[in-house]
Amino acid sequence: MATESEVVFDLLEFAGKQMEGKVEYWDALFDRQSSCSISKDNVDERIALPELAGIQLRSFKNGGWRSASTYRLEKTRLKELALKLVRLRQETKNRVKLHEQKPSKLDVVMRVEKSPGDISLESKVDNVRSLHKAAADLDKRIINVLIQYGDSQVERIYVNSEGSSMRQVVTRTRLAMMPVARENDKIRVDFESLGGTNGYEVVEKCNFDVVARKTVESSLELLKAETPPSGEFPVIVDSHMAGMIAHESFGHGLEADQVMRKRSYLAGLLGKQVASELTTIIDSSKLSEGYGSYVFDDEGIPAKENVLVRNGVLERFLTDRYSASALKCETTASSRIESYLTKHFVRMSNTYFAAGDMTLEELVEPIKKGVILVKASFGMEDPLAGGIQCTSSKGYLIEHGKATTPLTEISLSGNVLEVLRSIDGVGKTLKFGVGTCGKGSEDFVPVGDGGPYLRIQKAIVSGG
Amino acid sequence: MNHAGLFKRAGVEEYDLYTLKAAVNEVQLRGFDVEIVRGPVESIGYTCRALSRRGKLTGLGRSSCSNSAKLEECIKSANYLSHLNLLETKYEFPSAKRDKHVKIADSQILKGDAQAVQTYAKRLLSALKAETKSKPTVKPTFGKIRTYVLETLLENSSGLEKRKTETYFYIELALKVSSGTKLAEFWPRKFSRTIEAITPDRVLPKWIRLAKDMIKAKMPATRKMTVIFNPQSVCDLLVPTVGFHALGEMKFKKQSVFKEQDVVASENLTIHDDGLHDYALVSSPFDDEGNSQEVTKLIEKGVFKNYLYDQKYALNMNEKPTGNGLKATGANIMNKHGAAVVGSPTNLSIRPGRLSLEKMVSEVKNGILMEQFSWLNPDRMATSFSSEIRNAYLIKNGECTQVLKGGMVSGKALDMIKNISGISNQQFIESGATAFSCIAPYIRFENVQVVGK
């Protein structure tokens, strides 16, 4: 009897055959996402087991793409959709021919130490309750503690007209804590978030008491935190913020679909100095345990490590099949979808600054008045103009070479190339974080980012 | 299919089942070319919640699937989960009540074919082509034009069975302006219920003007000044913050700073949660638990009046539900069935004032008229924010004199609403980048921190 995967491969091949010879290229992708999410605070406890599954068909002809998606895993429906794609008339002026890629055969289940599927739900719920308990009673000013646990298993099966036939299963696990501190009408929250393309070991290796105490103390510290100064100052960013700058402010301009749209501030800067010589930026979908890692991208290209900037010089854009063909370069395995319901876009995976050789003390020491931004909260891209919007959840004032007063959330603004060119110190300890990235305000995919501490000579900051 | 029978067979006495069927058609543009035609994109999702009781304890389990053949398994999972999280809280599924009618669908989109988006794309591109001869040159770099048809069926063990069909239209467009070596952009994103609300004739002239103006943009200076927020920025500023502190759930959890009858805002501010406004984005006859959506007075002339309640917090606080038990919407409209039902505002409706926008601007000595932030994403609890200016105008002595980009506007939403000096006389149904829905005018805030060079 055929396995479930074999049945899906058969469906995808069948759908592709309907398009064979009638289009220049086709691919078919099966997507199944099963997850477990548990959230708990002082009042609520929510446990859910969401799942989605479906197929996306794509065709390429005369320079244009067509696609259709369905949850109906039946040959009759797939045939109808495939024929619809074949019949659809669409021509573009930009008649790019897709470069052929070497077909791949792969069937990889990304290994984790402990599969979340092997852990009972009771045990997962117990651990979430234990972590909650570890934080809830530490201080009277902690009025609520939110714990979020999530594991997901994404299975993608992919076939295309070049003969690729691939399957991957990627497991991701994430654990987060947010203690809410209140004093009179002042309410502050900090967070801690752990995870990666890991299994349940994320939870088992977490020392609940240590994480709870550290995060609670950080939330309480925010009650005393002052509003940050506004204006231009020397700035130090921690690994989370460095990762956010690498990803949000810089990386989105490197996505070659933006170059194709003539919407990137980095178009025309390939081979040029775009950052300080101390700066090397990498995007790697092969990073071990990286939250944004995968085996192959959603166009069947095996994962790669891509050096984007080496010693300040821009080396490459991130590409998919189409942009690599148009720009006559290699694809970087960067085509990703949120689910079978969404479009393929050029996306980052795990984006980070390489480590340097300085300690935090050495970075802080020469600054008379400045700020340290810690714990990235959110950011927004500006691919055309290279503007920055990166916000940290807290910070510290630097006075005469020392970190002093805690500060509430701080936003960093300005021009990303000016900021990158003014990096004059790079820390030696590399750390990674977990996150979710949207293209604009849609199409969310899991990503990792990180870096060491970075010192920026001058940047615009402001607090709320 | 007899869903009640499936629950009975699984031994589940109290339950609800939320079924969402969605169909999307879309065209995405690269410059003046159609990059991709997507459609049909079809999905279905079933989410069942099972309720179990033991003494004073109740447990709710939730499980989802995208295939009716897996529904029985899904019900068993939800039932199992409901026994795992027994807590000392009250819950029961709402019973059927008569809902009010509200318009939430567009007949043009309901046809469900790709024609509507393709016709719109042609009209849009043709209007934009006419602009290529103007100076400075405006060109689209990319765009998304999308329609949604959503069919919802909500049934529960209290005999409730409610259906609705609703539509959405989405447009996202990046307009690039070039003059010599200078480049600038205006990048609007907008949801509506109907195509008619965002036809190219209605929106393009303003978008093109904003794009063209941006070529001369500079960064503001650092100082406190008057800032007029446009309706979209009002949506992102007030829905996450006022909306959060107005939830019964947050009162219960001691996370709300509002108290009934307290003065929380300037006298000129009146806000309702209006779940029944025709064609507003979160309007619906019933919420995602089955309670009727309503109009609830939140702030009346600056005084906080009422909290918003979903079913759970209404039961636990001896209040009536206000139809605010909602699944998160935002970018995941097609997958919203799987989201948890939480207390949430529907459409915050801010009562218009008496001033025209022109009058509001003319009264400002030193200030800013905000058109777009990069992403105004305030901290819901602290209500603070600091967001990059993407598109704005500097106001000097009552006139917009200089275009602004870069630098930041910072503040605390709950402090800012105590410092409102003017509200415009027109309301707009808006979707923001953070909040999904608001019915808002322009609002003028005094003494706001602006940060630049």
Tab-separated table of N, CA and C in Angstrom, chain A residues 41 43-53 65-71 77 81 88 90 92-94 121-122 129 143-144 180 182 185 187-188 230-231 261-263 322 338 340-343 345 378-382 384 387-389 409 411 413 418 440-443 460-464, chain B residues 21 28 30 33-44 62-64 66 70 80-81 84-85 87 141-142 144 146 170 174 176 184-185 187 189 219 249 252-257 312-313 331-332 335 340-342 374-375 377 381-382 384-388 390 405 407-408 410-411 451 453:
chain	number	residue	atom	x	y	z
A	41	ASP	N	-1.775	32.426	31.101
A	41	ASP	CA	-1.475	33.559	31.973
A	41	ASP	C	-2.154	33.296	33.308
A	43	VAL	N	-4.998	33.893	34.369
A	43	VAL	CA	-6.420	33.568	34.300
A	43	VAL	C	-6.710	32.516	33.220
A	44	ASP	N	-6.156	32.714	32.057
A	44	ASP	CA	-6.495	31.860	30.913
A	44	ASP	C	-5.443	30.795	30.657
A	45	GLU	N	-5.925	29.725	30.080
A	45	GLU	CA	-5.020	28.703	29.571
A	45	GLU	C	-5.626	28.248	28.253
A	46	ARG	N	-4.886	28.362	27.184
A	46	ARG	CA	-5.423	27.984	25.870
A	46	ARG	C	-4.533	26.929	25.253
A	47	ILE	N	-5.163	25.850	24.840
A	47	ILE	CA	-4.416	24.771	24.196
A	47	ILE	C	-5.065	24.538	22.831
A	48	ALA	N	-4.249	24.484	21.811
A	48	ALA	CA	-4.833	24.287	20.481
A	48	ALA	C	-3.932	23.425	19.620
A	49	LEU	N	-4.563	22.716	18.706
A	49	LEU	CA	-3.833	21.878	17.756
A	49	LEU	C	-4.269	22.264	16.334
A	50	PRO	N	-3.770	23.383	15.819
A	50	PRO	CA	-4.168	23.783	14.473
A	50	PRO	C	-3.425	22.990	13.386
A	51	GLU	N	-4.094	22.819	12.270
A	51	GLU	CA	-3.461	22.142	11.132
A	51	GLU	C	-3.988	22.738	9.844
A	52	LEU	N	-3.135	22.892	8.850
A	52	LEU	CA	-3.630	23.230	7.518
A	52	LEU	C	-2.874	22.405	6.503
A	53	ALA	N	-3.535	22.111	5.396
A	53	ALA	CA	-2.883	21.312	4.349
A	53	ALA	C	-3.503	21.646	3.006
A	65	TRP	N	3.898	34.543	-14.329
A	65	TRP	CA	3.516	33.409	-13.478
A	65	TRP	C	1.994	33.339	-13.337
A	66	ARG	N	1.521	32.154	-13.135
A	66	ARG	CA	0.128	31.939	-12.728
A	66	ARG	C	0.157	30.924	-11.585
A	67	SER	N	-0.794	31.020	-10.694
A	67	SER	CA	-0.846	29.991	-9.648
A	67	SER	C	-2.271	29.788	-9.164
A	68	ALA	N	-2.503	28.639	-8.612
A	68	ALA	CA	-3.796	28.319	-8.003
A	68	ALA	C	-3.527	27.414	-6.810
A	69	SER	N	-4.394	27.501	-5.815
A	69	SER	CA	-4.184	26.712	-4.595
A	69	SER	C	-5.494	26.087	-4.151
A	70	THR	N	-5.389	24.897	-3.610
A	70	THR	CA	-6.613	24.250	-3.111
A	70	THR	C	-6.338	23.350	-1.919
A	71	TYR	N	-7.361	23.243	-1.079
A	71	TYR	CA	-7.310	22.295	0.036
A	71	TYR	C	-7.828	20.932	-0.398
A	77	ARG	N	-10.016	17.936	-8.985
A	77	ARG	CA	-9.861	19.372	-8.726
A	77	ARG	C	-8.501	19.861	-9.225
A	81	LEU	N	-7.746	22.843	-11.992
A	81	LEU	CA	-6.891	24.018	-11.714
A	81	LEU	C	-5.707	24.079	-12.676
A	88	LEU	N	-5.041	30.239	-19.099
A	88	LEU	CA	-5.005	31.666	-18.766
A	88	LEU	C	-4.006	32.408	-19.646
A	90	GLN	N	-1.655	35.366	-20.399
A	90	GLN	CA	-0.979	36.438	-19.680
A	90	GLN	C	0.391	36.633	-20.304
A	92	THR	N	3.873	39.297	-20.424
A	92	THR	CA	4.533	40.474	-19.871
A	92	THR	C	5.545	40.975	-20.891
A	93	LYS	N	5.917	42.236	-20.737
A	93	LYS	CA	6.918	42.790	-21.663
A	93	LYS	C	8.293	42.240	-21.333
A	94	ASN	N	8.476	41.905	-20.054
A	94	ASN	CA	9.782	41.437	-19.602
A	94	ASN	C	9.872	39.931	-19.829
A	121	LEU	N	0.867	15.577	25.560
A	121	LEU	CA	0.308	16.912	25.778
A	121	LEU	C	0.284	17.266	27.257
A	122	GLU	N	0.024	16.252	28.097
A	122	GLU	CA	0.011	16.488	29.549
A	122	GLU	C	1.350	17.043	30.005
A	129	ARG	N	2.874	25.202	32.818
A	129	ARG	CA	2.390	25.608	34.156
A	129	ARG	C	3.569	25.819	35.120
A	143	ILE	N	1.796	41.401	38.017
A	143	ILE	CA	0.345	41.193	38.090
A	143	ILE	C	-0.126	40.100	37.135
A	144	ASN	N	0.704	39.743	36.193
A	144	ASN	CA	0.326	38.680	35.268
A	144	ASN	C	1.599	38.146	34.621
A	180	VAL	N	4.213	40.717	33.360
A	180	VAL	CA	3.668	42.080	33.337
A	180	VAL	C	3.839	42.694	34.723
A	182	ARG	N	3.394	45.998	37.330
A	182	ARG	CA	2.575	47.204	37.472
A	182	ARG	C	2.865	47.901	38.799
A	185	ASP	N	-0.270	53.401	37.911
A	185	ASP	CA	-0.752	53.282	36.528
A	185	ASP	C	0.357	52.951	35.543
A	187	ILE	N	2.521	50.388	33.710
A	187	ILE	CA	2.517	48.957	33.400
A	187	ILE	C	3.632	48.685	32.398
A	188	ARG	N	4.507	47.748	32.716
A	188	ARG	CA	5.628	47.442	31.821
A	188	ARG	C	5.760	45.930	31.651
A	230	SER	N	16.103	61.981	23.252
A	230	SER	CA	15.793	62.019	21.823
A	230	SER	C	16.858	62.817	21.093
A	231	GLY	N	17.301	62.301	19.974
A	231	GLY	CA	18.278	63.023	19.162
A	231	GLY	C	19.352	62.095	18.628
A	261	ARG	N	12.027	45.074	-9.320
A	261	ARG	CA	10.966	46.106	-9.332
A	261	ARG	C	11.545	47.516	-9.429
A	262	LYS	N	12.888	47.594	-9.424
A	262	LYS	CA	13.590	48.904	-9.366
A	262	LYS	C	13.198	49.633	-8.081
A	263	ARG	N	13.188	48.855	-7.005
A	263	ARG	CA	12.723	49.386	-5.728
A	263	ARG	C	13.730	49.098	-4.621
A	322	TYR	N	13.356	33.294	-10.707
A	322	TYR	CA	13.077	34.325	-11.700
A	322	TYR	C	14.139	35.423	-11.661
A	338	GLU	N	4.511	31.495	2.846
A	338	GLU	CA	3.988	31.319	4.212
A	338	GLU	C	3.234	29.996	4.294
A	340	TYR	N	0.539	27.184	1.507
A	340	TYR	CA	0.110	26.903	0.131
A	340	TYR	C	-0.837	27.976	-0.387
A	341	LEU	N	-1.324	28.824	0.505
A	341	LEU	CA	-2.284	29.866	0.114
A	341	LEU	C	-1.609	31.159	-0.336
A	342	THR	N	-0.301	31.261	-0.167
A	342	THR	CA	0.357	32.551	-0.422
A	342	THR	C	1.380	32.450	-1.550
A	343	LYS	N	1.760	33.619	-2.051
A	343	LYS	CA	2.683	33.696	-3.190
A	343	LYS	C	4.135	33.464	-2.749
A	345	PHE	N	7.875	34.534	-2.547
A	345	PHE	CA	8.638	35.786	-2.572
A	345	PHE	C	10.092	35.469	-2.227
A	378	PHE	N	10.410	45.242	17.366
A	378	PHE	CA	9.904	45.116	15.991
A	378	PHE	C	10.622	46.104	15.079
A	379	GLY	N	10.504	45.856	13.787
A	379	GLY	CA	11.113	46.752	12.811
A	379	GLY	C	10.306	46.740	11.526
A	380	MET	N	10.613	47.695	10.651
A	380	MET	CA	9.892	47.773	9.375
A	380	MET	C	10.880	48.116	8.271
A	381	GLU	N	10.682	47.490	7.114
A	381	GLU	CA	11.609	47.726	6.010
A	381	GLU	C	11.272	48.993	5.221
A	382	ASP	N	12.274	49.481	4.506
A	382	ASP	CA	12.105	50.622	3.602
A	382	ASP	C	13.029	50.355	2.414
A	384	LEU	N	13.152	50.929	-0.764
A	384	LEU	CA	13.523	51.942	-1.763
A	384	LEU	C	14.506	52.959	-1.193
A	387	GLY	N	15.556	53.578	4.786
A	387	GLY	CA	15.289	54.184	6.097
A	387	GLY	C	15.262	53.104	7.170
A	388	ILE	N	15.408	53.519	8.411
A	388	ILE	CA	15.399	52.543	9.515
A	388	ILE	C	14.214	52.791	10.428
A	389	GLN	N	13.536	51.728	10.787
A	389	GLN	CA	12.605	51.752	11.913
A	389	GLN	C	12.859	50.458	12.664
A	409	GLU	N	11.397	51.578	26.056
A	409	GLU	CA	11.616	51.234	24.643
A	409	GLU	C	12.254	52.382	23.852
A	411	SER	N	13.464	53.632	19.840
A	411	SER	CA	13.470	53.399	18.396
A	411	SER	C	14.697	54.035	17.772
A	413	SER	N	16.322	55.384	14.211
A	413	SER	CA	15.889	55.855	12.901
A	413	SER	C	17.101	56.370	12.136
A	418	GLU	N	24.204	54.892	6.268
A	418	GLU	CA	24.961	55.774	7.172
A	418	GLU	C	25.266	55.042	8.486
A	440	GLY	N	6.437	43.439	3.751
A	440	GLY	CA	5.435	44.460	3.995
A	440	GLY	C	4.689	44.041	5.241
A	441	SER	N	3.367	43.965	5.150
A	441	SER	CA	2.621	43.549	6.342
A	441	SER	C	1.895	42.230	6.126
A	442	GLU	N	2.433	41.393	5.210
A	442	GLU	CA	1.799	40.090	4.951
A	442	GLU	C	2.882	39.013	4.814
A	443	ASP	N	2.430	37.788	4.527
A	443	ASP	CA	3.328	36.695	4.144
A	443	ASP	C	4.407	36.429	5.192
A	460	ILE	N	20.073	58.295	15.126
A	460	ILE	CA	18.938	59.005	15.727
A	460	ILE	C	18.136	58.029	16.580
A	461	VAL	N	17.890	58.414	17.831
A	461	VAL	CA	17.074	57.561	18.703
A	461	VAL	C	15.970	58.390	19.360
A	462	SER	N	14.913	57.687	19.726
A	462	SER	CA	13.843	58.339	20.487
A	462	SER	C	13.040	57.277	21.227
A	463	GLY	N	12.423	57.687	22.317
A	463	GLY	CA	11.597	56.749	23.078
A	463	GLY	C	10.152	57.155	23.049
A	464	GLY	N	9.288	56.283	23.517
A	464	GLY	CA	7.867	56.587	23.517
A	464	GLY	C	7.450	57.409	24.713
B	21	LYS	N	-14.976	29.046	4.878
B	21	LYS	CA	-14.593	28.695	3.507
B	21	LYS	C	-14.185	29.996	2.824
B	28	GLN	N	-0.817	40.389	-9.043
B	28	GLN	CA	0.299	41.181	-8.503
B	28	GLN	C	1.067	41.801	-9.667
B	30	ARG	N	4.395	43.956	-11.309
B	30	ARG	CA	5.799	44.381	-11.224
B	30	ARG	C	5.940	45.507	-12.240
B	33	ASP	N	3.898	45.661	-15.566
B	33	ASP	CA	3.598	44.285	-15.966
B	33	ASP	C	2.782	43.552	-14.907
B	34	VAL	N	2.009	42.567	-15.362
B	34	VAL	CA	1.376	41.653	-14.406
B	34	VAL	C	2.410	40.576	-14.086
B	35	GLU	N	2.854	40.512	-12.829
B	35	GLU	CA	3.862	39.515	-12.453
B	35	GLU	C	3.228	38.143	-12.301
B	36	ILE	N	2.056	38.122	-11.668
B	36	ILE	CA	1.403	36.835	-11.422
B	36	ILE	C	-0.109	37.026	-11.314
B	37	VAL	N	-0.822	36.057	-11.871
B	37	VAL	CA	-2.270	35.983	-11.659
B	37	VAL	C	-2.493	34.795	-10.741
B	38	ARG	N	-3.108	35.032	-9.592
B	38	ARG	CA	-3.330	33.954	-8.627
B	38	ARG	C	-4.825	33.713	-8.470
B	39	GLY	N	-5.219	32.487	-8.713
B	39	GLY	CA	-6.610	32.185	-8.458
B	39	GLY	C	-7.108	31.003	-9.268
B	40	PRO	N	-8.052	30.290	-8.752
B	40	PRO	CA	-8.591	30.492	-7.410
B	40	PRO	C	-7.617	30.001	-6.340
B	41	VAL	N	-7.626	30.718	-5.226
B	41	VAL	CA	-6.918	30.240	-4.037
B	41	VAL	C	-8.031	29.887	-3.066
B	42	GLU	N	-8.209	28.604	-2.823
B	42	GLU	CA	-9.377	28.187	-2.038
B	42	GLU	C	-8.956	27.443	-0.782
B	43	SER	N	-9.609	27.775	0.314
B	43	SER	CA	-9.274	27.085	1.566
B	43	SER	C	-10.545	26.822	2.352
B	44	ILE	N	-10.446	25.851	3.206
B	44	ILE	CA	-11.537	25.606	4.153
B	44	ILE	C	-10.905	25.276	5.503
B	62	ARG	N	-9.381	23.346	21.914
B	62	ARG	CA	-9.601	23.834	20.543
B	62	ARG	C	-8.718	23.051	19.589
B	63	SER	N	-9.311	22.638	18.491
B	63	SER	CA	-8.543	21.909	17.494
B	63	SER	C	-9.062	22.260	16.102
B	64	SER	N	-8.155	22.289	15.126
B	64	SER	CA	-8.547	22.695	13.770
B	64	SER	C	-8.098	21.673	12.749
B	66	SER	N	-8.309	20.989	8.109
B	66	SER	CA	-8.707	21.578	6.830
B	66	SER	C	-9.315	20.531	5.907
B	70	LYS	N	-11.370	14.733	8.494
B	70	LYS	CA	-10.602	14.691	9.744
B	70	LYS	C	-11.367	15.307	10.910
B	80	TYR	N	-10.287	16.043	24.300
B	80	TYR	CA	-9.156	15.630	25.126
B	80	TYR	C	-8.492	16.855	25.770
B	81	LEU	N	-8.262	17.894	24.922
B	81	LEU	CA	-7.622	19.115	25.429
B	81	LEU	C	-8.478	19.795	26.494
B	84	LEU	N	-7.715	18.718	29.824
B	84	LEU	CA	-6.368	19.037	30.311
B	84	LEU	C	-6.289	20.397	30.981
B	85	ASN	N	-7.165	21.320	30.599
B	85	ASN	CA	-7.008	22.687	31.135
B	85	ASN	C	-8.228	23.132	31.942
B	87	LEU	N	-10.086	24.847	34.630
B	87	LEU	CA	-9.739	26.007	35.449
B	87	LEU	C	-10.981	26.510	36.171
B	141	THR	N	6.116	50.420	-8.732
B	141	THR	CA	7.170	49.394	-8.726
B	141	THR	C	6.556	48.017	-8.471
B	142	PHE	N	5.526	47.979	-7.663
B	142	PHE	CA	4.777	46.730	-7.522
B	142	PHE	C	3.406	47.024	-6.945
B	144	LYS	N	-0.469	44.905	-5.400
B	144	LYS	CA	-1.290	43.707	-5.162
B	144	LYS	C	-2.743	44.147	-5.213
B	146	ARG	N	-6.503	42.318	-4.716
B	146	ARG	CA	-6.993	41.006	-4.253
B	146	ARG	C	-8.433	41.099	-3.776
B	170	TYR	N	-8.482	44.208	-1.273
B	170	TYR	CA	-7.200	44.693	-0.755
B	170	TYR	C	-6.381	45.264	-1.891
B	174	ALA	N	3.093	50.381	-4.563
B	174	ALA	CA	4.275	51.211	-4.275
B	174	ALA	C	4.492	52.138	-5.455
B	176	LYS	N	6.752	54.936	-7.108
B	176	LYS	CA	8.096	55.517	-7.036
B	176	LYS	C	8.146	56.802	-7.848
B	184	ALA	N	11.904	58.770	-4.431
B	184	ALA	CA	11.018	58.773	-3.260
B	184	ALA	C	9.866	57.816	-3.534
B	185	GLU	N	9.123	57.525	-2.501
B	185	GLU	CA	8.061	56.520	-2.644
B	185	GLU	C	6.865	56.841	-1.759
B	187	TRP	N	3.766	54.326	-0.406
B	187	TRP	CA	3.472	52.880	-0.406
B	187	TRP	C	2.208	52.624	0.416
B	189	ARG	N	-1.342	50.809	1.607
B	189	ARG	CA	-1.973	49.481	1.707
B	189	ARG	C	-3.347	49.700	2.306
B	219	MET	N	14.209	65.819	6.679
B	219	MET	CA	13.955	65.312	8.028
B	219	MET	C	13.568	66.489	8.945
B	249	GLU	N	-11.688	41.949	29.908
B	249	GLU	CA	-10.638	40.988	30.260
B	249	GLU	C	-9.470	41.696	30.959
B	252	PHE	N	-10.344	42.673	34.455
B	252	PHE	CA	-10.294	41.466	35.288
B	252	PHE	C	-8.854	41.125	35.662
B	253	LYS	N	-7.948	41.314	34.689
B	253	LYS	CA	-6.543	40.964	34.925
B	253	LYS	C	-5.746	42.124	35.521
B	254	LYS	N	-6.428	43.204	35.887
B	254	LYS	CA	-5.811	44.407	36.479
B	254	LYS	C	-4.797	45.048	35.545
B	255	GLN	N	-4.972	44.833	34.255
B	255	GLN	CA	-4.043	45.417	33.304
B	255	GLN	C	-4.620	46.655	32.614
B	256	SER	N	-5.859	47.008	32.954
B	256	SER	CA	-6.446	48.222	32.374
B	256	SER	C	-6.241	49.391	33.328
B	257	VAL	N	-5.917	50.558	32.775
B	257	VAL	CA	-5.800	51.753	33.624
B	257	VAL	C	-7.095	52.565	33.593
B	312	LYS	N	-16.644	34.875	27.667
B	312	LYS	CA	-15.999	34.367	28.884
B	312	LYS	C	-15.941	35.434	29.973
B	313	TYR	N	-15.461	36.617	29.622
B	313	TYR	CA	-15.308	37.642	30.653
B	313	TYR	C	-16.647	38.245	31.052
B	331	ALA	N	-3.587	40.049	8.566
B	331	ALA	CA	-3.144	39.530	7.274
B	331	ALA	C	-3.628	38.106	7.018
B	332	ASN	N	-4.072	37.422	8.062
B	332	ASN	CA	-4.406	36.003	7.886
B	332	ASN	C	-5.901	35.765	7.779
B	335	ASN	N	-6.988	32.206	7.153
B	335	ASN	CA	-6.725	31.197	8.185
B	335	ASN	C	-7.308	31.570	9.529
B	340	ALA	N	-7.519	31.770	18.232
B	340	ALA	CA	-8.312	31.734	19.459
B	340	ALA	C	-9.310	32.887	19.450
B	341	VAL	N	-10.470	32.677	20.069
B	341	VAL	CA	-11.408	33.784	20.269
B	341	VAL	C	-10.926	34.559	21.493
B	342	VAL	N	-10.687	35.844	21.302
B	342	VAL	CA	-10.256	36.686	22.423
B	342	VAL	C	-11.077	37.964	22.420
B	374	SER	N	6.140	54.596	9.197
B	374	SER	CA	6.675	53.333	8.659
B	374	SER	C	5.859	52.175	9.251
B	375	TRP	N	5.732	52.169	10.556
B	375	TRP	CA	4.855	51.191	11.213
B	375	TRP	C	4.571	51.706	12.620
B	377	ASN	N	3.301	51.070	15.787
B	377	ASN	CA	2.979	49.821	16.489
B	377	ASN	C	3.159	50.057	17.988
B	381	MET	N	0.073	47.968	26.344
B	381	MET	CA	-0.114	48.221	27.778
B	381	MET	C	0.396	49.597	28.168
B	382	ALA	N	1.657	49.888	27.838
B	382	ALA	CA	2.239	51.180	28.204
B	382	ALA	C	1.710	52.285	27.295
B	384	SER	N	2.956	53.451	24.715
B	384	SER	CA	4.005	54.309	24.151
B	384	SER	C	4.383	53.842	22.748
B	385	PHE	N	4.921	54.757	21.965
B	385	PHE	CA	5.376	54.421	20.616
B	385	PHE	C	6.449	55.418	20.196
B	386	SER	N	7.211	54.999	19.227
B	386	SER	CA	8.168	55.899	18.606
B	386	SER	C	8.323	55.381	17.192
B	387	SER	N	7.829	56.114	16.233
B	387	SER	CA	7.741	55.550	14.892
B	387	SER	C	8.309	56.491	13.839
B	388	GLU	N	8.945	55.889	12.849
B	388	GLU	CA	9.587	56.671	11.795
B	388	GLU	C	8.542	57.346	10.898
B	390	ARG	N	7.231	58.349	7.512
B	390	ARG	CA	7.449	57.985	6.102
B	390	ARG	C	6.983	59.118	5.178
B	405	LYS	N	10.304	63.356	5.593
B	405	LYS	CA	10.501	61.913	5.675
B	405	LYS	C	11.698	61.671	6.586
B	407	GLY	N	13.237	60.675	10.638
B	407	GLY	CA	12.969	61.182	11.971
B	407	GLY	C	11.780	60.451	12.556
B	408	MET	N	11.411	60.814	13.753
B	408	MET	CA	10.361	60.049	14.429
B	408	MET	C	9.361	60.931	15.153
B	410	SER	N	7.126	60.501	18.657
B	410	SER	CA	7.059	59.636	19.840
B	410	SER	C	5.971	60.118	20.782
B	411	GLY	N	5.460	59.213	21.570
B	411	GLY	CA	4.465	59.631	22.556
B	411	GLY	C	3.832	58.456	23.260
B	451	VAL	N	11.328	63.943	16.594
B	451	VAL	CA	12.779	63.779	16.685
B	451	VAL	C	13.384	63.711	15.291
B	453	LYS	N	17.073	65.505	12.954
B	453	LYS	CA	18.497	65.878	13.063
B	453	LYS	C	18.620	67.136	13.908
